Coordinates of C-alpha atoms in Angstrom, one line a residue:
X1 CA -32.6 -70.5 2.3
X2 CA -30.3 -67.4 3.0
X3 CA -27.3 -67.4 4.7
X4 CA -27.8 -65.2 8.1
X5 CA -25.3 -62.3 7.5
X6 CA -22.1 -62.6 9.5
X7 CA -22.0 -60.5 12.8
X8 CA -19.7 -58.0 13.5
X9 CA -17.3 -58.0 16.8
X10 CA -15.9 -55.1 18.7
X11 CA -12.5 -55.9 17.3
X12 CA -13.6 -55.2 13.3
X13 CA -15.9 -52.4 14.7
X14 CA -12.7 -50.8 15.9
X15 CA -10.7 -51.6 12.8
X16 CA -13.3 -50.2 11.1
X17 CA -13.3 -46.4 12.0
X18 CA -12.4 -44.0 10.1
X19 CA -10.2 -41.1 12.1
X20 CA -12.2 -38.0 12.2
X21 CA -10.0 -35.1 10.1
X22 CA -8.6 -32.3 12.2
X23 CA -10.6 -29.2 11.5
X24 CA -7.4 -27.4 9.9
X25 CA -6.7 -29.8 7.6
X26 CA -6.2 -27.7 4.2
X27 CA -9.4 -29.8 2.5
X28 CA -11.6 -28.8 5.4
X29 CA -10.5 -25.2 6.7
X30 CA -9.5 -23.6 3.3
X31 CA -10.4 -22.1 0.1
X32 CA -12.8 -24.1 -2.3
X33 CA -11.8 -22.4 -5.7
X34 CA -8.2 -21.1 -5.3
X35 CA -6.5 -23.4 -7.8
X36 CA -3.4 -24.9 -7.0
X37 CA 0.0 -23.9 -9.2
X38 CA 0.0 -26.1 -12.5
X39 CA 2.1 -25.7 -15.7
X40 CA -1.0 -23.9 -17.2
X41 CA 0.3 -20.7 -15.2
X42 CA 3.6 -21.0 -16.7
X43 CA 0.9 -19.5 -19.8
X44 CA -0.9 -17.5 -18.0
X45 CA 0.2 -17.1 -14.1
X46 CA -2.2 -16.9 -11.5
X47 CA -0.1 -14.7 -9.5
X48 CA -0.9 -11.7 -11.5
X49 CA -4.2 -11.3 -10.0
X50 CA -4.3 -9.3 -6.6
X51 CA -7.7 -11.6 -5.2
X52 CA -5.3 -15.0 -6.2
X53 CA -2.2 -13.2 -4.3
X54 CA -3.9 -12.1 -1.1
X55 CA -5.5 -15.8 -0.9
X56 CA -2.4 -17.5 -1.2
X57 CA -0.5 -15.6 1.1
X58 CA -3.0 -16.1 3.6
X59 CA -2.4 -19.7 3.4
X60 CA 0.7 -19.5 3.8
X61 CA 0.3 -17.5 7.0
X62 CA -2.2 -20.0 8.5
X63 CA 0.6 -22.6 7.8
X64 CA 2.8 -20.1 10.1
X65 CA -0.4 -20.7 12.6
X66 CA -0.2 -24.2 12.0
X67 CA 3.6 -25.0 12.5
X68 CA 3.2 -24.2 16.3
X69 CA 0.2 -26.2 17.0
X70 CA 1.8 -29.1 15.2
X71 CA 5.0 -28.2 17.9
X72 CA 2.4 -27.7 20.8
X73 CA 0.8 -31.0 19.9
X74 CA 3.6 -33.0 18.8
X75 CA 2.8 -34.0 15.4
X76 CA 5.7 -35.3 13.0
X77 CA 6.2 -34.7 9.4
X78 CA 3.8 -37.8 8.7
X79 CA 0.8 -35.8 10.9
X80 CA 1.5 -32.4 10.7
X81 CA -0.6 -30.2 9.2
X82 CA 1.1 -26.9 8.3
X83 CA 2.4 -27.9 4.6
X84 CA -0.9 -28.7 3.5
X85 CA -0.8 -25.2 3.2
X86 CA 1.8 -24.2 0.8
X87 CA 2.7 -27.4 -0.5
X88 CA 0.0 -27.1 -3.5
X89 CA 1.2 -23.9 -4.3
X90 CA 5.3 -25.7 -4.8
X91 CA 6.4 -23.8 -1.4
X92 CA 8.7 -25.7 1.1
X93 CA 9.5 -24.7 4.7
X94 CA 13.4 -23.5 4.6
X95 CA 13.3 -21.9 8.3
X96 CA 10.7 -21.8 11.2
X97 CA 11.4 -18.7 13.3
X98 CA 11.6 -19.6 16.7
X99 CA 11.5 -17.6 20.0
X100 CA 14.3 -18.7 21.8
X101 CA 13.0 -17.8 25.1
X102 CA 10.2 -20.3 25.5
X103 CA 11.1 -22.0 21.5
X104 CA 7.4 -21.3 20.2
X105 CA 7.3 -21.0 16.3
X106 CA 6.1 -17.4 15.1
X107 CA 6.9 -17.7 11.4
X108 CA 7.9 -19.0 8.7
X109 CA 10.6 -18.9 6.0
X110 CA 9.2 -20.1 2.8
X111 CA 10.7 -20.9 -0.8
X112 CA 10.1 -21.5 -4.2
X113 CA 10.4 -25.6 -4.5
X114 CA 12.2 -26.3 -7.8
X115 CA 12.1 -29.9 -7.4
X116 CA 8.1 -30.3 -6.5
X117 CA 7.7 -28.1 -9.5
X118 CA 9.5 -29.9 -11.6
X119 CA 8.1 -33.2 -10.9
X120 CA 4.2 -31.4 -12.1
X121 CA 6.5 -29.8 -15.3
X122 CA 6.9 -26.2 -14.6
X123 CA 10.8 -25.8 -15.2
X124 CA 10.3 -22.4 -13.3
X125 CA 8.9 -19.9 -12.0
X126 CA 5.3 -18.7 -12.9
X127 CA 5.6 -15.2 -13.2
X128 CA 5.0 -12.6 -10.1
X129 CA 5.5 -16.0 -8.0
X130 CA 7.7 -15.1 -5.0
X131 CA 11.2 -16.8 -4.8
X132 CA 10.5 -16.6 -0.7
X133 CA 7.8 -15.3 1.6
X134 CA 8.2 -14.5 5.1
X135 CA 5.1 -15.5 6.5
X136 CA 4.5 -14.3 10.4
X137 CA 1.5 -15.2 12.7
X138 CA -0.7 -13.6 15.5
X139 CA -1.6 -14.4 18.8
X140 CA -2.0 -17.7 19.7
X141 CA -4.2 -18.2 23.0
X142 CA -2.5 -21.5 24.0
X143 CA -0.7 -21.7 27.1
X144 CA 2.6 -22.8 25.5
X145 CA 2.8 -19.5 24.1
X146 CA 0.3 -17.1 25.4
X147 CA 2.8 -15.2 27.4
X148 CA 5.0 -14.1 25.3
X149 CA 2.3 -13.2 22.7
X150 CA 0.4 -11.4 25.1
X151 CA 3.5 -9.2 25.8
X152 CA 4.2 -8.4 22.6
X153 CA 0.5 -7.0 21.9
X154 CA 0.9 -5.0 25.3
X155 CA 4.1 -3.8 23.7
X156 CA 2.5 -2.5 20.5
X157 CA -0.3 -1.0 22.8
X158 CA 1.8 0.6 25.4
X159 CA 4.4 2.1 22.7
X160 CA 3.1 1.5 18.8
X161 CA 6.1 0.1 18.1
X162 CA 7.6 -4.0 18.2
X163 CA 11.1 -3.0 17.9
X164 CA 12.3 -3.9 21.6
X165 CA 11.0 -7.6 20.6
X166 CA 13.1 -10.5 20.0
X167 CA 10.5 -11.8 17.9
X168 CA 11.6 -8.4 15.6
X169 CA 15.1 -8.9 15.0
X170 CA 14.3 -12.5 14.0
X171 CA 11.9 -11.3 11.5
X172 CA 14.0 -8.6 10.3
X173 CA 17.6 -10.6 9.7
X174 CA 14.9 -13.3 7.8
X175 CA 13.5 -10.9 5.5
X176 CA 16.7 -8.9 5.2
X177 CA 18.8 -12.5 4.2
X178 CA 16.0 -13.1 1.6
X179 CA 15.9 -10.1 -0.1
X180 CA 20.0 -10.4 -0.8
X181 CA 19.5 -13.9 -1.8
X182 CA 16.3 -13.8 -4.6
X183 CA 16.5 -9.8 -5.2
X184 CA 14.2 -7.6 -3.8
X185 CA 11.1 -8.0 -6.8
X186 CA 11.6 -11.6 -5.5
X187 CA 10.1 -11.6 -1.6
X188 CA 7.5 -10.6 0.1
X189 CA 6.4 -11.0 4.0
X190 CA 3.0 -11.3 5.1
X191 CA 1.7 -11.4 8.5
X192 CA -1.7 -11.6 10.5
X193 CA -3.1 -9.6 13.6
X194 CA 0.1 -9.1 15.5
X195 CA 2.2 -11.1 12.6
X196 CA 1.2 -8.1 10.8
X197 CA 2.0 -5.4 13.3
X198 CA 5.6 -7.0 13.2
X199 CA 5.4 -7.3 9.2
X200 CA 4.3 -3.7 8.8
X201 CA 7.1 -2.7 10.7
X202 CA 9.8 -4.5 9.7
X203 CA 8.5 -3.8 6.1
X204 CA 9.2 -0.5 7.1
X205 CA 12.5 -0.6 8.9
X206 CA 13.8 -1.9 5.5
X207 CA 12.2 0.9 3.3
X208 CA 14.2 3.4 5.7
X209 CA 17.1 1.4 4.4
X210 CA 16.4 1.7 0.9
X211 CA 14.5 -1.8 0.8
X212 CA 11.2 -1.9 -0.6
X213 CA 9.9 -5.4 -0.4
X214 CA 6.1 -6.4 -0.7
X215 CA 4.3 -6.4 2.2
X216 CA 0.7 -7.5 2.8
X217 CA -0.7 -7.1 6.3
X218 CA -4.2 -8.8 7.4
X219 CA -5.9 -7.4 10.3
X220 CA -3.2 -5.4 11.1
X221 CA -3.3 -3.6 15.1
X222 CA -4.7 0.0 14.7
X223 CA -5.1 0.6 18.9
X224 CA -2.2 2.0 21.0
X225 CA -2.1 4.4 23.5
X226 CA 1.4 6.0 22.1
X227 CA -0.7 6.4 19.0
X228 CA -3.9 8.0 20.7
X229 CA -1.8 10.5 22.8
X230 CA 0.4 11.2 19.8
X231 CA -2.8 12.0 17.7
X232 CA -4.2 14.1 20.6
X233 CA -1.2 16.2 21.0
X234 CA -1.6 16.7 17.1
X235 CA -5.1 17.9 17.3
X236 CA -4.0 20.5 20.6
X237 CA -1.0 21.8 18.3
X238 CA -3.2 22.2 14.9
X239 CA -6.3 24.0 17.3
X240 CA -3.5 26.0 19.0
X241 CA -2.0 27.1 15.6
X242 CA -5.0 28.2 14.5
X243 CA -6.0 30.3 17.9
X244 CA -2.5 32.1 16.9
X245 CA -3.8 32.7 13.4
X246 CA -6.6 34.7 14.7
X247 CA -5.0 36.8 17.4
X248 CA -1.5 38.7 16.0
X249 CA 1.3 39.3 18.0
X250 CA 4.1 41.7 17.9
X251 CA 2.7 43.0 14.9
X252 CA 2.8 39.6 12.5
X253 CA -0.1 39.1 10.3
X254 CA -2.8 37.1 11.3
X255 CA -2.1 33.7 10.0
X256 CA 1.7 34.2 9.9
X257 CA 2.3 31.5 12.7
X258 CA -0.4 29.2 11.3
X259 CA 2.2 28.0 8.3
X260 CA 4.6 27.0 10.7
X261 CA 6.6 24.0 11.0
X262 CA 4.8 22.1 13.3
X263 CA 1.5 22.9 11.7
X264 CA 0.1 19.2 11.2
X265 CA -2.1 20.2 8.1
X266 CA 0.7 21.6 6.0
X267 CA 3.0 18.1 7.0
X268 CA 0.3 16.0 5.8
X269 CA -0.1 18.2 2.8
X270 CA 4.0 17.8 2.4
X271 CA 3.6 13.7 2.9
X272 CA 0.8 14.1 0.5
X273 CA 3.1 15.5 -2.3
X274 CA 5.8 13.3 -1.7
X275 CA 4.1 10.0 -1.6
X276 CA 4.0 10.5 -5.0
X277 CA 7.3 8.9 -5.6
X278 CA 6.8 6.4 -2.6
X279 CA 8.5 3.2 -3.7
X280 CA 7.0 1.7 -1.0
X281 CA 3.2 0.6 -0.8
X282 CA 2.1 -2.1 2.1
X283 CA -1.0 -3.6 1.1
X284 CA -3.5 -3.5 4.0
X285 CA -6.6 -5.8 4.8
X286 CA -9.3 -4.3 7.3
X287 CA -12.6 -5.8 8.0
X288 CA -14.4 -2.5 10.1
X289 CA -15.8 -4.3 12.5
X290 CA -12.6 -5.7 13.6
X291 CA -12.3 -3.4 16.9
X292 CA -8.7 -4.3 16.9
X293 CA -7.9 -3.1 12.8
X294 CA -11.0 -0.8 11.9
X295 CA -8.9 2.7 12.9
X296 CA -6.8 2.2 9.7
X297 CA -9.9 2.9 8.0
X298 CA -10.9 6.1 9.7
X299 CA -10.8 9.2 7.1
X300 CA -9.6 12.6 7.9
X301 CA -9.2 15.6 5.4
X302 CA -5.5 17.1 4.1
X303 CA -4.1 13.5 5.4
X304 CA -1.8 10.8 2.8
X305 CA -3.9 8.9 0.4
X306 CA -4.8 5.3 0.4
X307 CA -3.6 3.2 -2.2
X308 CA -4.9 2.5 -5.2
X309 CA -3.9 0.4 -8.0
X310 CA -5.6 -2.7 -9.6
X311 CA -2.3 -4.9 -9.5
X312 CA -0.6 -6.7 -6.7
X313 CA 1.6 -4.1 -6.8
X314 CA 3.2 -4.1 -10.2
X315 CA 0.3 -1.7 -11.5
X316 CA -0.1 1.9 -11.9
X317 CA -0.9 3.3 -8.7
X318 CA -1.9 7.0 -8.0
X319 CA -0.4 8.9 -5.2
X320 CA -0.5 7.1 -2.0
X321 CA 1.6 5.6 1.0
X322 CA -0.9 2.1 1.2
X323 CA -3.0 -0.2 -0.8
X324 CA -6.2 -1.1 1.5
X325 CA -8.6 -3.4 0.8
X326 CA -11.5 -3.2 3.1
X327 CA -14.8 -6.2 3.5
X328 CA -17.9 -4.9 1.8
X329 CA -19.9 -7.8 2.7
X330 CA -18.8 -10.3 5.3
X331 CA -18.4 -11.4 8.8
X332 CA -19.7 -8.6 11.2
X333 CA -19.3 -10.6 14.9
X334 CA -15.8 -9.5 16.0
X335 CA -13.8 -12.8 16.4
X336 CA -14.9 -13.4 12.5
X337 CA -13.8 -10.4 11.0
X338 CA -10.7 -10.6 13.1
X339 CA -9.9 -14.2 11.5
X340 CA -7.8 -14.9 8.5
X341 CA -9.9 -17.6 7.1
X342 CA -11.9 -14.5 5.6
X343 CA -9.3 -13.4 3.7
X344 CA -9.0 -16.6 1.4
X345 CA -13.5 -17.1 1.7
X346 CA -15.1 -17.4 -1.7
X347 CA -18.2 -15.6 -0.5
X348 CA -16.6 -12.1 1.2
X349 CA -16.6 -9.4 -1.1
X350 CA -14.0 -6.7 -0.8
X351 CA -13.8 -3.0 -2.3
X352 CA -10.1 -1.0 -2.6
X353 CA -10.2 2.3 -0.6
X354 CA -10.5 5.4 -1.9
X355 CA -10.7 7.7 1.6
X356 CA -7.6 9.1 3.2
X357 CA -6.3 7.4 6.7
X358 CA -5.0 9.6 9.0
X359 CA -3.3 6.3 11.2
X360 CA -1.6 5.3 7.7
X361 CA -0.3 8.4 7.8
X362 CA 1.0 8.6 11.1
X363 CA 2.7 5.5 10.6
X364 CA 4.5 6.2 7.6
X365 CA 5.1 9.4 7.6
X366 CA 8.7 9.5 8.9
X367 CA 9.3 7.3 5.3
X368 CA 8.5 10.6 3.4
X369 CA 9.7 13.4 5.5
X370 CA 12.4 14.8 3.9
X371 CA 16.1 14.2 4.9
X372 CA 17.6 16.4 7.6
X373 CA 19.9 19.4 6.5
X374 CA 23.7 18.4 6.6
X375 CA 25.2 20.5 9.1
X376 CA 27.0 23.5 7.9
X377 CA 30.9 23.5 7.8
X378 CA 33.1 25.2 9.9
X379 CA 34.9 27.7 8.6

């Protein structure tokens, strides 16, 4: 006769339950197929491809996401969930940037980690592997932060610009310091939504010194009302110079005024020339119909081209002031093609830019305008 089976009490039942994994854990939330670093790219590195660079570095800025909400919800180094993110890839976390003001976490400092690498055998570097990335994150609409996020993207759209930001100066000396410690060809800074308004910037605010460190921007902010009032003042001045081309005045040929200095079609034409030998290329990600990024992709005739090249920035590149890489096919509701989970998807298919973009333009321009004229010396 068989045994009756053995019942079960509330006290095993409890025992027996197996926690529920938190939905940005890195087995659950990220890529599929993005192979993690190995000796076998010590033969041939991964980090030559462009598709395995941008994917990466997005992980790395969803860890920058993730280091606040493990502050905000108080997990320790045994719970966290941030370096599931660039552990695999023989990162480690050197410096969290902190606002001061309220202490949220808004990026990160990563580095090469020479000992994790060396316990998988890879004695160094694979190569076009970043000694350091500076990875920065967006807005974050959780209370613990939300203010001083928020303020920050009324910033950018009250003035284009983060400079008057703390969170600025704390990205800038970070990127700065690790571009004297590794060597310029050695760091990069990435950043997401606002992150990347701030890494776009700073990126630039080191190219004005001479700097030119890789810089790839997801989602970047492409509304502001500086920006929209700046561009309509350039469209009054270019129909203005061209109602002076048509009537003379005091005997000039018509046309004679058009040429001028302030004419915006023959300063784009300038930039144009001179991005030639830009040393400095950003790599941008737009999804158009992300309302908040899909201006970068706007063409407009006689403007600076957009990038071009089929490296990660080590390839020939044509004349141009940007790399963009715009979604062919994937997510069209607005929240999804704002996120950065679908710059790491296995399914989105993505298409380099061959148009012109007038806001690139804009933004860079003061990169390629030539130097101003040394005053003349007293005699």
């Amino acid at each position: 006769m068989a045994k009756p089976a053995p019942t079960k009490n509330a006290g095993d039942a409890a025992t027996a339950v197996v926690p529920v994994p938190s939905p940005f854990e890195y087995h659950v939330y990220g890529p599929r197929k993005l192979s993690f670093t190995s000796w076998r790219d010590l033969l041939s590195s991964s980090w030559k491809n462009p598709n395995y660079r941008r994917m990466v570095i997005a992980c790395f800025i969803q860890g920058a996401y993730l280091l606040e909400l493990d502050r905000q919800e108080k997990r320790d180094e045994r719970t966290s969930l941030a370096p599931q993110w660039w552990r695999p890839f023989k990162y480690r976390l050197v410096q969290a940037l902190v606002d001061e003001r309220d202490g949220s976490i808004y990026g990160a400092v990563l580095e090469w980690d020479r000992q994790a690498a060396l316990s998988d055998y890879i004695p160094f570097r694979p190569t076009r592997a970043p000694a350091a990335v500076v990875a920065l994150r967006g807005t974050l609409l959780k209370a613990p932060t939300f203010r001083r996020d928020v303020v920050d993207d009324l910033r950018f759209l009250a003035w284009d610009s983060l400079k008057g930001s703390v969170r600025f100066a704390g990205a800038l000396a970070a990127l700065r310091a690790a571009a004297r410690k590794f060597g310029v060809a050695n760091v990069c800074v990435g950043g997401h939504s606002l992150g990347a308004g701030f890494a776009l910037q700073v990126g630039k605010a080191l190219a004005k010194e001479g700097v030119f460190v890789e810089c790839h921007v997801f989602n970047p902010p492409s509304v502001s009302l500086a920006m929209s009032l700046k561009g309509f003042a350039e469209t009054a001045g270019e129909l203005w110079g061209r109602v002076r081309a048509w009537i003379p005045y005091m005997g000039t040929q018509a046309g004679g005024d058009a040429g001028g200095g302030c004419n915006s079609e023959s300063e784009a034409k300038a930039s144009l020339a001179r991005a030639g030998m830009a040393k400095w290329l950003p790599h941008l990600y737009i999804n158009t119909n992300d309302y908040i990024c899909c201006y970068y992709s706007d063409a407009a005739s006689g403007t600076a081209t957009v990038a071009v090249g089929s490296g990660g920035g080590s390839g020939t590149s044509k004349a141009g002031v940007a790399r963009m890489v715009v979604v062919s096919k994937g997510p069209s509701k607005f929240l999804a093609a704002h996120g950065l989970e679908q710059w790491w998807a296995d399914d989105v298919e993505l298409q380099v830019a061959l148009n012109h973009s007038k806001l690139v333009d804009r933004q860079l321009r003061s990169l390629y305008a030539p130097p101003p004229a040394a005053p003349a010396a007293r005699s």
